[in-house]
mmCIF file of C-alpha atoms and ligand atoms in Angstrom:
data_model
loop_
_atom_site.group_PDB
_atom_site.id
_atom_site.type_symbol
_atom_site.label_atom_id
_atom_site.label_comp_id
_atom_site.label_asym_id
_atom_site.label_seq_id
_atom_site.Cartn_x
_atom_site.Cartn_y
_atom_site.Cartn_z
ATOM 1 C CA MET A 1 96.545 104.258 83.915
ATOM 2 C CA SER A 2 96.966 104.340 87.699
ATOM 3 C CA LYS A 3 99.327 101.833 89.288
ATOM 4 C CA VAL A 4 98.026 99.889 92.281
ATOM 5 C CA ILE A 5 100.210 98.663 95.132
ATOM 6 C CA LEU A 6 99.165 96.248 97.878
ATOM 7 C CA VAL A 7 100.981 96.942 101.143
ATOM 8 C CA THR A 8 100.356 94.115 103.621
ATOM 9 C CA GLY A 9 100.147 95.126 107.269
ATOM 10 C CA SER A 10 99.743 98.798 106.432
ATOM 11 C CA SER A 11 97.402 99.898 109.231
ATOM 12 C CA ARG A 12 100.379 100.789 111.445
ATOM 13 C CA GLY A 13 104.150 101.179 111.587
ATOM 14 C CA ILE A 14 106.385 100.772 108.541
ATOM 15 C CA GLY A 15 103.502 99.567 106.350
ATOM 16 C CA ALA A 16 101.330 102.617 107.119
ATOM 17 C CA LYS A 17 104.155 105.047 106.347
ATOM 18 C CA THR A 18 104.964 103.119 103.158
ATOM 19 C CA ALA A 19 101.344 103.313 101.966
ATOM 20 C CA ILE A 20 101.299 107.081 102.548
ATOM 21 C CA ARG A 21 104.694 107.582 100.877
ATOM 22 C CA LEU A 22 103.661 105.518 97.826
ATOM 23 C CA ALA A 23 100.438 107.541 97.546
ATOM 24 C CA ALA A 24 102.529 110.721 97.503
ATOM 25 C CA ASP A 25 104.568 109.115 94.710
ATOM 26 C CA GLY A 26 101.372 108.631 92.657
ATOM 27 C CA TYR A 27 100.240 105.058 93.362
ATOM 28 C CA ASP A 28 96.791 103.832 94.401
ATOM 29 C CA ILE A 29 96.944 101.663 97.507
ATOM 30 C CA CYS A 30 95.300 98.575 98.957
ATOM 31 C CA VAL A 31 95.719 98.906 102.737
ATOM 32 C CA ASN A 32 95.738 95.425 104.271
ATOM 33 C CA TYR A 33 95.413 94.888 108.009
ATOM 34 C CA SER A 34 94.716 92.134 110.492
ATOM 35 C CA HIS A 35 92.744 93.610 113.437
ATOM 36 C CA ASP A 36 92.947 97.397 113.607
ATOM 37 C CA ALA A 37 90.222 98.632 111.219
ATOM 38 C CA ILE A 38 90.246 102.172 112.631
ATOM 39 C CA ALA A 39 93.983 102.554 112.030
ATOM 40 C CA ALA A 40 93.563 101.150 108.508
ATOM 41 C CA GLU A 41 90.793 103.652 107.713
ATOM 42 C CA ASN A 42 93.046 106.472 108.936
ATOM 43 C CA VAL A 43 95.696 105.352 106.428
ATOM 44 C CA VAL A 44 93.034 105.202 103.682
ATOM 45 C CA ARG A 45 92.160 108.837 104.462
ATOM 46 C CA GLU A 46 95.835 109.836 104.348
ATOM 47 C CA VAL A 47 96.165 108.205 100.920
ATOM 48 C CA GLN A 48 92.995 109.876 99.638
ATOM 49 C CA SER A 49 94.154 113.272 100.912
ATOM 50 C CA ARG A 50 97.109 112.871 98.523
ATOM 51 C CA GLY A 51 94.700 112.486 95.605
ATOM 52 C CA ARG A 52 95.000 108.697 95.242
ATOM 53 C CA SER A 53 92.458 105.869 95.587
ATOM 54 C CA ALA A 54 92.646 103.543 98.565
ATOM 55 C CA LEU A 55 90.811 100.534 99.904
ATOM 56 C CA ALA A 56 91.226 98.910 103.332
ATOM 57 C CA VAL A 57 90.912 95.115 103.329
ATOM 58 C CA GLN A 58 91.019 92.925 106.429
ATOM 59 C CA ALA A 59 92.905 89.679 105.766
ATOM 60 C CA ASP A 60 95.207 87.534 107.876
ATOM 61 C CA VAL A 61 98.057 86.870 105.429
ATOM 62 C CA SER A 62 98.898 83.584 107.154
ATOM 63 C CA LYS A 63 95.530 82.161 106.016
ATOM 64 C CA GLU A 64 95.284 81.030 102.403
ATOM 65 C CA ARG A 65 91.551 81.722 102.173
ATOM 66 C CA ASP A 66 92.014 85.273 103.511
ATOM 67 C CA VAL A 67 94.782 85.946 100.986
ATOM 68 C CA GLN A 68 92.624 84.698 98.116
ATOM 69 C CA SER A 69 89.730 86.908 99.170
ATOM 70 C CA LEU A 70 92.116 89.888 99.603
ATOM 71 C CA PHE A 71 93.252 89.556 95.988
ATOM 72 C CA THR A 72 89.677 89.017 94.751
ATOM 73 C CA LYS A 73 88.748 92.333 96.386
ATOM 74 C CA ILE A 74 91.697 93.984 94.621
ATOM 75 C CA ASP A 75 90.479 92.505 91.294
ATOM 76 C CA GLU A 76 86.979 93.872 91.917
ATOM 77 C CA SER A 77 88.057 97.322 93.094
ATOM 78 C CA PHE A 78 91.054 98.265 90.949
ATOM 79 C CA ASP A 79 92.163 97.945 87.342
ATOM 80 C CA GLY A 80 95.119 95.537 87.695
ATOM 81 C CA LEU A 81 97.952 95.254 90.213
ATOM 82 C CA TYR A 82 101.401 96.796 89.778
ATOM 83 C CA GLY A 83 103.139 95.996 93.026
ATOM 84 C CA LEU A 84 103.228 94.128 96.315
ATOM 85 C CA VAL A 85 105.008 95.235 99.465
ATOM 86 C CA ASN A 86 105.190 92.143 101.689
ATOM 87 C CA ASN A 87 105.395 93.818 105.074
ATOM 88 C CA ALA A 88 102.976 92.174 107.557
ATOM 89 C CA GLY A 89 105.149 90.565 110.197
ATOM 90 C CA ILE A 90 104.957 89.527 113.836
ATOM 91 C CA LEU A 91 107.164 88.579 116.745
ATOM 92 C CA PHE A 92 106.416 87.465 120.287
ATOM 93 C CA ARG A 93 107.846 88.037 123.748
ATOM 94 C CA GLN A 94 111.619 87.847 124.023
ATOM 95 C CA MET A 95 112.842 84.403 125.134
ATOM 96 C CA ARG A 96 115.533 81.833 124.521
ATOM 97 C CA VAL A 97 114.978 79.011 122.033
ATOM 98 C CA GLU A 98 114.721 76.352 124.745
ATOM 99 C CA GLU A 99 111.546 78.078 126.049
ATOM 100 C CA MET A 100 109.747 78.285 122.683
ATOM 101 C CA THR A 101 106.620 76.223 121.942
ATOM 102 C CA ALA A 102 105.824 74.759 118.543
ATOM 103 C CA GLU A 103 102.669 76.907 118.524
ATOM 104 C CA ARG A 104 104.705 80.086 118.825
ATOM 105 C CA ILE A 105 107.323 79.074 116.242
ATOM 106 C CA ASN A 106 104.634 78.039 113.754
ATOM 107 C CA ALA A 107 102.698 81.282 114.256
ATOM 108 C CA VAL A 108 105.823 83.317 113.453
ATOM 109 C CA LEU A 109 106.686 81.210 110.407
ATOM 110 C CA THR A 110 103.165 81.080 108.943
ATOM 111 C CA THR A 111 102.746 84.857 109.132
ATOM 112 C CA ASN A 112 106.286 85.972 108.274
ATOM 113 C CA VAL A 113 107.134 83.293 105.673
ATOM 114 C CA THR A 114 103.999 81.515 104.402
ATOM 115 C CA GLY A 115 102.159 84.861 104.305
ATOM 116 C CA TYR A 116 104.860 86.401 102.077
ATOM 117 C CA PHE A 117 104.780 83.362 99.762
ATOM 118 C CA LEU A 118 100.979 83.359 99.456
ATOM 119 C CA CYS A 119 100.807 87.076 98.657
ATOM 120 C CA ALA A 120 103.700 86.770 96.179
ATOM 121 C CA ARG A 121 101.956 83.840 94.488
ATOM 122 C CA GLU A 122 98.729 85.788 93.967
ATOM 123 C CA ALA A 123 100.584 88.936 92.879
ATOM 124 C CA ILE A 124 102.660 87.028 90.297
ATOM 125 C CA LYS A 125 99.503 85.491 88.810
ATOM 126 C CA ARG A 126 98.295 89.020 88.111
ATOM 127 C CA MET A 127 101.590 90.736 87.174
ATOM 128 C CA SER A 128 103.532 88.156 85.149
ATOM 129 C CA LYS A 129 103.894 88.909 81.450
ATOM 130 C CA ASN A 130 103.649 85.133 80.900
ATOM 131 C CA ARG A 131 100.090 85.328 82.217
ATOM 132 C CA GLY A 132 98.984 88.441 80.315
ATOM 133 C CA GLY A 133 100.048 90.898 83.023
ATOM 134 C CA MET A 134 102.126 94.063 82.611
ATOM 135 C CA GLY A 135 105.003 93.048 84.911
ATOM 136 C CA GLY A 136 105.496 94.639 88.316
ATOM 137 C CA VAL A 137 107.447 94.818 91.533
ATOM 138 C CA ILE A 138 107.634 92.956 94.814
ATOM 139 C CA VAL A 139 109.430 94.369 97.844
ATOM 140 C CA ASN A 140 109.913 92.038 100.804
ATOM 141 C CA VAL A 141 110.389 93.693 104.190
ATOM 142 C CA SER A 142 113.004 91.520 105.867
ATOM 143 C CA SER A 143 115.122 92.566 108.857
ATOM 144 C CA ALA A 144 118.705 93.101 109.934
ATOM 145 C CA ALA A 145 117.814 90.248 112.319
ATOM 146 C CA ALA A 146 118.313 87.899 109.345
ATOM 147 C CA ARG A 147 122.032 88.742 109.647
ATOM 148 C CA THR A 148 122.370 89.073 113.432
ATOM 149 C CA GLY A 149 120.119 86.165 114.555
ATOM 150 C CA SER A 150 118.470 87.957 117.554
ATOM 151 C CA ALA A 151 120.060 85.729 120.215
ATOM 152 C CA GLY A 152 118.177 85.772 123.530
ATOM 153 C CA GLU A 153 115.301 87.731 122.003
ATOM 154 C CA TYR A 154 113.554 85.950 119.121
ATOM 155 C CA VAL A 155 115.673 83.601 117.034
ATOM 156 C CA ASP A 156 112.415 82.276 115.510
ATOM 157 C CA TYR A 157 111.656 85.731 114.117
ATOM 158 C CA ALA A 158 115.227 86.215 112.859
ATOM 159 C CA ALA A 159 115.098 82.816 111.123
ATOM 160 C CA SER A 160 111.820 83.764 109.428
ATOM 161 C CA LYS A 161 113.568 86.821 107.986
ATOM 162 C CA GLY A 162 116.502 84.675 106.819
ATOM 163 C CA ALA A 163 113.964 82.580 104.926
ATOM 164 C CA ILE A 164 112.569 85.724 103.325
ATOM 165 C CA ASP A 165 116.033 86.769 102.135
ATOM 166 C CA THR A 166 116.485 83.388 100.429
ATOM 167 C CA MET A 167 112.989 83.610 98.962
ATOM 168 C CA THR A 168 113.783 87.088 97.604
ATOM 169 C CA ILE A 169 116.833 85.814 95.709
ATOM 170 C CA GLY A 170 115.119 82.704 94.328
ATOM 171 C CA LEU A 171 111.921 84.448 93.341
ATOM 172 C CA ALA A 172 113.809 87.335 91.731
ATOM 173 C CA ASN A 173 115.613 84.843 89.485
ATOM 174 C CA GLU A 174 112.407 82.915 88.779
ATOM 175 C CA VAL A 175 110.301 85.853 87.547
ATOM 176 C CA ALA A 176 112.873 88.335 86.181
ATOM 177 C CA VAL A 177 112.187 87.402 82.565
ATOM 178 C CA GLU A 178 108.447 87.845 83.195
ATOM 179 C CA GLY A 179 108.901 91.557 83.965
ATOM 180 C CA ILE A 180 108.738 91.302 87.752
ATOM 181 C CA ARG A 181 111.498 92.672 89.993
ATOM 182 C CA VAL A 182 111.833 91.289 93.540
ATOM 183 C CA ASN A 183 113.945 93.032 96.160
ATOM 184 C CA GLY A 184 114.212 93.305 99.928
ATOM 185 C CA VAL A 185 114.819 95.897 102.609
ATOM 186 C CA ARG A 186 116.426 95.038 105.940
ATOM 187 C CA PRO A 187 115.391 97.563 108.595
ATOM 188 C CA GLY A 188 117.318 97.683 111.860
ATOM 189 C CA PHE A 189 115.951 99.264 115.075
ATOM 190 C CA ILE A 190 112.899 101.261 113.941
ATOM 191 C CA TYR A 191 110.502 103.084 116.269
ATOM 192 C CA THR A 192 107.216 101.119 115.962
ATOM 193 C CA ASP A 193 104.782 99.153 118.171
ATOM 194 C CA MET A 194 106.498 95.881 117.260
ATOM 195 C CA HIS A 195 108.972 96.157 120.158
ATOM 196 C CA ARG A 196 106.038 96.346 122.583
ATOM 197 C CA ASP A 197 104.883 92.975 121.215
ATOM 198 C CA GLY A 198 108.333 91.621 122.118
ATOM 199 C CA GLY A 199 107.751 92.814 125.698
ATOM 200 C CA GLU A 200 110.149 95.788 125.543
ATOM 201 C CA PRO A 201 108.564 99.008 124.197
ATOM 202 C CA GLY A 202 111.799 100.930 124.864
ATOM 203 C CA ARG A 203 114.060 98.448 123.039
ATOM 204 C CA VAL A 204 115.215 100.854 120.315
ATOM 205 C CA ASP A 205 116.444 103.378 122.876
ATOM 206 C CA ARG A 206 118.212 100.633 124.873
ATOM 207 C CA LEU A 207 120.108 99.410 121.814
ATOM 208 C CA LYS A 208 120.642 102.507 119.693
ATOM 209 C CA ASP A 209 124.052 103.413 121.151
ATOM 210 C CA CYS A 210 125.555 100.154 119.838
ATOM 211 C CA LEU A 211 124.895 101.376 116.278
ATOM 212 C CA PRO A 212 127.450 103.370 114.290
ATOM 213 C CA MET A 213 124.837 106.135 113.843
ATOM 214 C CA LYS A 214 123.851 106.039 117.561
ATOM 215 C CA ARG A 215 120.118 106.417 116.867
ATOM 216 C CA GLY A 216 117.044 104.414 115.989
ATOM 217 C CA GLY A 217 115.461 104.659 112.561
ATOM 218 C CA THR A 218 112.113 106.121 111.528
ATOM 219 C CA THR A 219 109.316 104.526 109.563
ATOM 220 C CA GLU A 220 109.766 107.297 106.958
ATOM 221 C CA GLU A 221 113.382 106.214 106.385
ATOM 222 C CA VAL A 222 112.298 102.620 105.708
ATOM 223 C CA ALA A 223 109.422 103.781 103.493
ATOM 224 C CA ALA A 224 111.868 105.826 101.386
ATOM 225 C CA ALA A 225 113.971 102.728 100.628
ATOM 226 C CA ILE A 226 110.860 100.714 99.752
ATOM 227 C CA ALA A 227 109.606 103.543 97.529
ATOM 228 C CA TRP A 228 112.878 103.552 95.594
ATOM 229 C CA LEU A 229 112.681 99.796 94.998
ATOM 230 C CA VAL A 230 109.061 100.165 93.804
ATOM 231 C CA SER A 231 109.950 103.041 91.487
ATOM 232 C CA GLU A 232 111.322 102.970 87.946
ATOM 233 C CA GLU A 233 114.498 104.540 89.364
ATOM 234 C CA SER A 234 115.507 100.999 90.377
ATOM 235 C CA SER A 235 114.588 99.439 87.030
ATOM 236 C CA TYR A 236 117.848 97.409 86.733
ATOM 237 C CA THR A 237 117.776 96.182 90.346
ATOM 238 C CA THR A 238 116.430 92.772 91.289
ATOM 239 C CA GLY A 239 117.382 90.151 93.868
ATOM 240 C CA SER A 240 118.979 92.937 95.936
ATOM 241 C CA PHE A 241 118.694 94.270 99.476
ATOM 242 C CA ILE A 242 118.855 97.710 101.035
ATOM 243 C CA GLU A 243 120.061 97.859 104.638
ATOM 244 C CA VAL A 244 118.173 100.548 106.596
ATOM 245 C CA ALA A 245 119.905 99.876 109.868
ATOM 246 C CA GLY A 246 122.042 102.818 110.947
ATOM 247 C CA GLY A 247 125.288 101.282 109.738
ATOM 248 C CA ARG A 248 125.078 97.893 111.402
HETATM 249 P P1 NAP B 1 103.946 96.879 113.633
HETATM 250 O O1 NAP B 1 104.084 98.321 113.964
HETATM 251 O O2 NAP B 1 103.749 95.889 114.731
HETATM 252 O O3 NAP B 1 102.765 96.729 112.556
HETATM 253 C C1 NAP B 1 102.450 95.451 112.079
HETATM 254 C C2 NAP B 1 101.426 95.575 110.963
HETATM 255 O O4 NAP B 1 101.211 94.276 110.419
HETATM 256 C C3 NAP B 1 100.084 96.077 111.441
HETATM 257 O O5 NAP B 1 99.513 96.852 110.411
HETATM 258 C C4 NAP B 1 99.290 94.770 111.641
HETATM 259 O O6 NAP B 1 97.892 94.917 111.489
HETATM 260 C C5 NAP B 1 99.850 93.942 110.492
HETATM 261 N N1 NAP B 1 99.726 92.496 110.677
HETATM 262 C C6 NAP B 1 100.228 91.717 111.662
HETATM 263 N N2 NAP B 1 99.935 90.438 111.459
HETATM 264 C C7 NAP B 1 99.228 90.384 110.300
HETATM 265 C C8 NAP B 1 98.629 89.341 109.555
HETATM 266 N N3 NAP B 1 98.693 88.063 109.965
HETATM 267 N N4 NAP B 1 97.956 89.652 108.422
HETATM 268 C C9 NAP B 1 97.871 90.944 108.010
HETATM 269 N N5 NAP B 1 98.421 91.977 108.670
HETATM 270 C C10 NAP B 1 99.090 91.687 109.800
HETATM 271 O O7 NAP B 1 105.230 96.341 112.846
HETATM 272 P P2 NAP B 1 106.413 97.126 112.088
HETATM 273 O O8 NAP B 1 107.486 97.369 113.067
HETATM 274 O O9 NAP B 1 105.867 98.244 111.282
HETATM 275 O O10 NAP B 1 106.935 95.944 111.132
HETATM 276 C C11 NAP B 1 106.612 95.880 109.755
HETATM 277 C C12 NAP B 1 107.609 94.947 109.092
HETATM 278 O O11 NAP B 1 108.924 95.461 109.300
HETATM 279 C C13 NAP B 1 107.599 93.527 109.662
HETATM 280 O O12 NAP B 1 107.761 92.594 108.630
HETATM 281 C C14 NAP B 1 108.811 93.536 110.582
HETATM 282 O O13 NAP B 1 109.342 92.250 110.753
HETATM 283 C C15 NAP B 1 109.742 94.451 109.825
HETATM 284 N N6 NAP B 1 110.808 95.032 110.642
HETATM 285 C C16 NAP B 1 110.520 95.897 111.665
HETATM 286 C C17 NAP B 1 111.558 96.413 112.420
HETATM 287 C C18 NAP B 1 111.350 97.366 113.556
HETATM 288 O O14 NAP B 1 112.319 97.699 114.257
HETATM 289 N N7 NAP B 1 110.139 97.847 113.787
HETATM 290 C C19 NAP B 1 112.884 96.040 112.141
HETATM 291 C C20 NAP B 1 113.130 95.153 111.101
HETATM 292 C C21 NAP B 1 112.080 94.662 110.354
HETATM 293 P P3 NAP B 1 96.904 95.368 112.709
HETATM 294 O O15 NAP B 1 97.095 96.856 112.884
HETATM 295 O O16 NAP B 1 95.536 95.047 112.233
HETATM 296 O O17 NAP B 1 97.324 94.607 113.907
#
C-alpha cells in the first residue's frame, strides 16, 4: 500500500524540495500551498515524474476551516495518511520588538504555531492506532532561530519556532504509544524566498561567514534530514531535533 505524506507549504522552498525528495523515496504527496497555484502544480508534476501520485490543495493552515477541508480532500483522494511535514511558515520585515504591531505578531503565531497544531490534530486523528489508524510520522520544521532569538530581525518569528520545539517534545510524548513519532528539524541560513519577505533577499550571503562552515545551506540538505526522520531508518527516534545549520 502506498504511503501518503502531507507537506504543508510545499509550493516553494524547503517544502517543495521535501515533497520531491519524499516522492523519490517512494511516498505519494499532498502538496499544500497558500497562494502560488502554478508553483504547486510544478511540484505535483515533479512528484508524478518520479512515479508517485500527487495532489495540490490550496489551504491557509492558519485557518481552521481551511485545514479541515485540506484533510477532507486527502481523505477523498488517497487511501489513508502516513505522515505530516509541518513546514508552512512566514516571517515579516526585519524590525525591533518595540515596532511590532499586534496584527503582525498574531499573523506570525497563527500561521507558524496554530497552523502546526491544527495540522497535527487532524493528522493524529487519522494516524493514531488508538483511533484505528496505522501509526505514522510528524516532522515539524522549526528553525535555528528558536535557539538564537533573531534579535533586531524578527523575535516574533524566533519565538514561534521556540513554541514549535516545545510542542514537538510534548506531542512526541503524548502520541508515542499510539505509533506516531514526532521530531523536528532546525534549519539555519537556507537559500529560499523567505529572506526576501524579511526585506533582505541577500541575507544568507551577508551572514554565512559567521558560520563554522562559512556557507549557506540548500533546500536539498534540509529535505534530506526531513526524509530521514520520515523514514523507517529513524524508527527509534522521537521527540528529537536535527540541526541543519552549518555548525551553529
Ligand atoms: P518560503 O520559500 O517562503 O516558502 C513558504 C511556503 O509556505 C510556500 O510554499 C508558501 O505557499 C507556504 N505558505 C506560507 N504561508 C502559508 C499558509 N498560511 N498556509 C499554507 N501555506 C503557506 O519558505 P522556506 O524558507 O522554504 O521555509 C519553510 C519552513 O522552513 C518555514 O517553516 C521556515 O520557518 C523554515 N525555515 C526556513 C529557513 C530559511 O533560511 N529559509 C531557516 C529556518 C527555518 P505559497 O507559495 O502559496 O505562498
